[in-house]
mmCIF file of C-alpha atoms in Angstrom:
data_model
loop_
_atom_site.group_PDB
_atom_site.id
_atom_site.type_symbol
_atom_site.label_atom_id
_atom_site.label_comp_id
_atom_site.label_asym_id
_atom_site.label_seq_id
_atom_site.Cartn_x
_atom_site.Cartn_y
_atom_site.Cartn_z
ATOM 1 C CA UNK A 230 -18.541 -24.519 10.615
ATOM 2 C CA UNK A 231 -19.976 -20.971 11.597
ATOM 3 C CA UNK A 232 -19.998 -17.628 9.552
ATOM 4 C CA UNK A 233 -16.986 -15.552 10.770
ATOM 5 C CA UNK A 234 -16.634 -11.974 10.437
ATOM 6 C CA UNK A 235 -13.626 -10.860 8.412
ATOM 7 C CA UNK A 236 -11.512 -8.174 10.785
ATOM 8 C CA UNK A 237 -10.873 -5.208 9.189
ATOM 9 C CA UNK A 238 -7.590 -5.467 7.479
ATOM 10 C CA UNK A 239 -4.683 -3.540 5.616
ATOM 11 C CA UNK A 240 -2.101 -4.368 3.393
ATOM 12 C CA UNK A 241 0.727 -1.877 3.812
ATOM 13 C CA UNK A 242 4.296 -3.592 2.617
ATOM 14 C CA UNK A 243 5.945 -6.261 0.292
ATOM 15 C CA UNK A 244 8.762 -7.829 1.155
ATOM 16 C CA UNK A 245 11.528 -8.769 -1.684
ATOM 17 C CA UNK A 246 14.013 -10.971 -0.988
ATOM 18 C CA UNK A 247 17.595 -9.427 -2.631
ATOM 19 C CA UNK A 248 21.080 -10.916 -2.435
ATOM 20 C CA UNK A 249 21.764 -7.303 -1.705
ATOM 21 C CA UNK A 250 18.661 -5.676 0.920
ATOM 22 C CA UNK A 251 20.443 -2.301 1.719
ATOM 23 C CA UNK A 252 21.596 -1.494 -1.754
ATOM 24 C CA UNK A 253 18.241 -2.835 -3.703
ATOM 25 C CA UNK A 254 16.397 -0.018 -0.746
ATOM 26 C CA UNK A 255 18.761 2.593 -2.392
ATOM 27 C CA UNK A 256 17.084 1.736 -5.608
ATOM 28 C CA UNK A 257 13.790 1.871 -4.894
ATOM 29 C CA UNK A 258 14.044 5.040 -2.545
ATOM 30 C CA UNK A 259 16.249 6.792 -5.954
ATOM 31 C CA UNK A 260 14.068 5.663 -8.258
ATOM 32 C CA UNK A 261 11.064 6.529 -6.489
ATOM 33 C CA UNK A 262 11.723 9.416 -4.182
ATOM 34 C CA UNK A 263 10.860 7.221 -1.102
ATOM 35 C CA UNK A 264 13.206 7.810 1.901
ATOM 36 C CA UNK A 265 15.002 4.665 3.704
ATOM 37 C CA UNK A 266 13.412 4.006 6.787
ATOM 38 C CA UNK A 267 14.797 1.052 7.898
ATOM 39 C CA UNK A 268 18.976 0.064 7.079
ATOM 40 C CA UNK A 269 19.373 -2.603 9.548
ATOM 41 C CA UNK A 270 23.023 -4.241 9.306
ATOM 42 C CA UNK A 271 24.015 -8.043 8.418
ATOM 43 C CA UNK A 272 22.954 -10.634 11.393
ATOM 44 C CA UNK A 273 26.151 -12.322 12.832
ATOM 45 C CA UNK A 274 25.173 -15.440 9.975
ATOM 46 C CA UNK A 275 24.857 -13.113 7.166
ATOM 47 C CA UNK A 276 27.468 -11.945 4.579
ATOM 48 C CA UNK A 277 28.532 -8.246 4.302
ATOM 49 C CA UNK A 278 25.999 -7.489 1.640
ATOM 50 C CA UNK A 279 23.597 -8.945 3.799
ATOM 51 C CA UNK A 280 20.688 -7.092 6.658
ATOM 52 C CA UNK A 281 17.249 -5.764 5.992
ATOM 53 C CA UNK A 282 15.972 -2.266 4.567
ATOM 54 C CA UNK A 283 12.698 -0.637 3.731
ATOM 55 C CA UNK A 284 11.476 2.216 1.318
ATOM 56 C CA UNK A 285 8.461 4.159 2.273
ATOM 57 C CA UNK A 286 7.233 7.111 0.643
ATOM 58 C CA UNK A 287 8.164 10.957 2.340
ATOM 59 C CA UNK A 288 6.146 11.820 4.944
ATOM 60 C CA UNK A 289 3.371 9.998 6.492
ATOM 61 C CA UNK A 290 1.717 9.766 3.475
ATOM 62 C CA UNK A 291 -0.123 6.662 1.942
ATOM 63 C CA UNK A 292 1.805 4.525 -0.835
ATOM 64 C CA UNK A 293 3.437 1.004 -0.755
ATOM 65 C CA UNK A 294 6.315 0.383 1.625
ATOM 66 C CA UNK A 295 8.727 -2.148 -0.104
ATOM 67 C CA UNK A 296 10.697 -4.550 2.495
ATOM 68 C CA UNK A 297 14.190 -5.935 1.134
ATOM 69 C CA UNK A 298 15.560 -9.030 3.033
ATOM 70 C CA UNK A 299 18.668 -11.125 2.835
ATOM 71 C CA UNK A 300 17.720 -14.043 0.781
ATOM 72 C CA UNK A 301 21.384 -16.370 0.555
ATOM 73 C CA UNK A 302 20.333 -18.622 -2.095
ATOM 74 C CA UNK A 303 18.829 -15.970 -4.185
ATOM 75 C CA UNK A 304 18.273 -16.852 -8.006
ATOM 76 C CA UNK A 305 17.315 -14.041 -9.937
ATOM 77 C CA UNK A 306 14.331 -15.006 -11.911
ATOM 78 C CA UNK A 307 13.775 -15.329 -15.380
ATOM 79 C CA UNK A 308 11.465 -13.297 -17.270
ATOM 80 C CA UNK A 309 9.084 -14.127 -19.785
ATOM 81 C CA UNK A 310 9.011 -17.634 -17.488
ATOM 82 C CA UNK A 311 11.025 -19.879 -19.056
ATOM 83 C CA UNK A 312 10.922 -24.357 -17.904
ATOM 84 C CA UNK A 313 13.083 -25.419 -15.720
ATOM 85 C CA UNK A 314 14.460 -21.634 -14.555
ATOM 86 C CA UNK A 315 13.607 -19.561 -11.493
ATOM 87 C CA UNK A 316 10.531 -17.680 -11.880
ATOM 88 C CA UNK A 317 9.572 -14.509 -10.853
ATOM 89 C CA UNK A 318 6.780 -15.056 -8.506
ATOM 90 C CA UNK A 319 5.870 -11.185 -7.774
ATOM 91 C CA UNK A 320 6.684 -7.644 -9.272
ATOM 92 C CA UNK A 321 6.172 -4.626 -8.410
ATOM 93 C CA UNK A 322 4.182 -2.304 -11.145
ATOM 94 C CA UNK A 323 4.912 1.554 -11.039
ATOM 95 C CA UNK A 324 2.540 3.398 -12.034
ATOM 96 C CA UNK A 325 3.700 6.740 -14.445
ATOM 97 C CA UNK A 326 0.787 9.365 -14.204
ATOM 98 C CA UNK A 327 2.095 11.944 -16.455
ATOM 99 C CA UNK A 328 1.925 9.722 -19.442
ATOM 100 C CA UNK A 329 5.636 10.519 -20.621
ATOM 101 C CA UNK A 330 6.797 6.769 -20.388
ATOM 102 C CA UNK A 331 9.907 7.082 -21.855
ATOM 103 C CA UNK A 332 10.753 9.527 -19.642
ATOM 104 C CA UNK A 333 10.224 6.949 -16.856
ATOM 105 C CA UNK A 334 12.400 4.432 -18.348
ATOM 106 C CA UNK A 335 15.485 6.782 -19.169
ATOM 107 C CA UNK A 336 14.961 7.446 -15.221
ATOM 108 C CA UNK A 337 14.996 3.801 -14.386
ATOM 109 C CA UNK A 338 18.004 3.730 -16.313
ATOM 110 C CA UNK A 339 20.099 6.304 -14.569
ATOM 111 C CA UNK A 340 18.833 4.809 -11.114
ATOM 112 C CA UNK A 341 20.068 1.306 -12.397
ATOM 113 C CA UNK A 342 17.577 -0.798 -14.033
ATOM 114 C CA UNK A 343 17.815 -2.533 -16.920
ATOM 115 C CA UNK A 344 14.964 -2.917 -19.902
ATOM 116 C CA UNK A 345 13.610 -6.021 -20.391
ATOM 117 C CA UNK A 346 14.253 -7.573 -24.234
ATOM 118 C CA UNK A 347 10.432 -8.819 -24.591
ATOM 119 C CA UNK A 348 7.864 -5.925 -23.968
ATOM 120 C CA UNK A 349 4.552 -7.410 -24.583
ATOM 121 C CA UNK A 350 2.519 -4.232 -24.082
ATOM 122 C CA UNK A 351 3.039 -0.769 -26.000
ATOM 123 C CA UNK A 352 1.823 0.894 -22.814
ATOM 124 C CA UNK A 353 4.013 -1.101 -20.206
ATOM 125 C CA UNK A 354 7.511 -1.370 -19.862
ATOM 126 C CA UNK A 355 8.911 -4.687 -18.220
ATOM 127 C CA UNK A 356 12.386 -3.855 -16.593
ATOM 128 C CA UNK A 357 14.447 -5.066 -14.036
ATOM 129 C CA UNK A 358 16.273 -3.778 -10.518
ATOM 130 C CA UNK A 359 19.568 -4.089 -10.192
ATOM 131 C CA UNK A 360 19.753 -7.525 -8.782
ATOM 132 C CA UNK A 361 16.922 -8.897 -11.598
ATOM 133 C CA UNK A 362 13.584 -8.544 -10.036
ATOM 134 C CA UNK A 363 10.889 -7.633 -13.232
ATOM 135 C CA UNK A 364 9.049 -4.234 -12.545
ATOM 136 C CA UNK A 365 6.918 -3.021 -14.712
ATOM 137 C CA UNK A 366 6.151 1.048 -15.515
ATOM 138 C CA UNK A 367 2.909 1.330 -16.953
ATOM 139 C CA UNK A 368 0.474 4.263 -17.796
#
């Protein structure tokens, strides 16, 4: 097989699957100060809490945009892992420059979260959205 040349690529988005895509968007906009830019309603199959959102950060500006899509058998995972439970196959880390972490989780807090029982690291916090994804604030 020949050599190919990788194309130049960028990653720009994730996309989360949520029993609840236009209300986990509110979330991460609040808790970030990203903007909605997408707050598409529920397809004709789709419940009322259903539809597709995305967060981006103001402006034009670079940063992660975070997809949310209907997922209808979402399982929120379980975190640490646990056998035989639904895992958490991706999180999202935020990353807290000013070094004032607990300032960063009271905020996650008020936008909703909640903190994780088991924090393995002094300098990370493990918490989760609304609907039980695991992100992680870290310094």
């Amino acid at each position: 097989m020949g050599h190919v040349e990788r194309p130049r690529l960028a990653a720009t988005s994730v996309t989360v699957g949520s029993p609840t895509p236009r209300e986990a968007a509110r979330f991460w906009a609040r808790l970030l100060g990203y903007r909605v830019t997408a707050d598409d309603p529920p397809g004709p199959d789709e419940p009322a809490e259903g539809g597709w959102a995305q967060v981006a950060p103001e402006g034009d500006g670079p940063g992660l945009r975070i997809n949310l899509e209907h997922e209808r058998a979402y399982r929120p995972p379980v975190w640490p892992a646990s056998p035989g439970e639904q895992v958490a196959t991706q999180h999202i880390d935020v990353h807290v420059p000013d070094g004032d972490l607990d300032a960063a989780v009271a905020w996650a807090l008020d936008c909703g979260a909640r903190l994780a029982d088991h924090q393995p690291q002094a300098d990370v916090r493990v918490l989760f959205t609304p609907d039980g994804h695991p992100f992680c604030l870290f310094l």
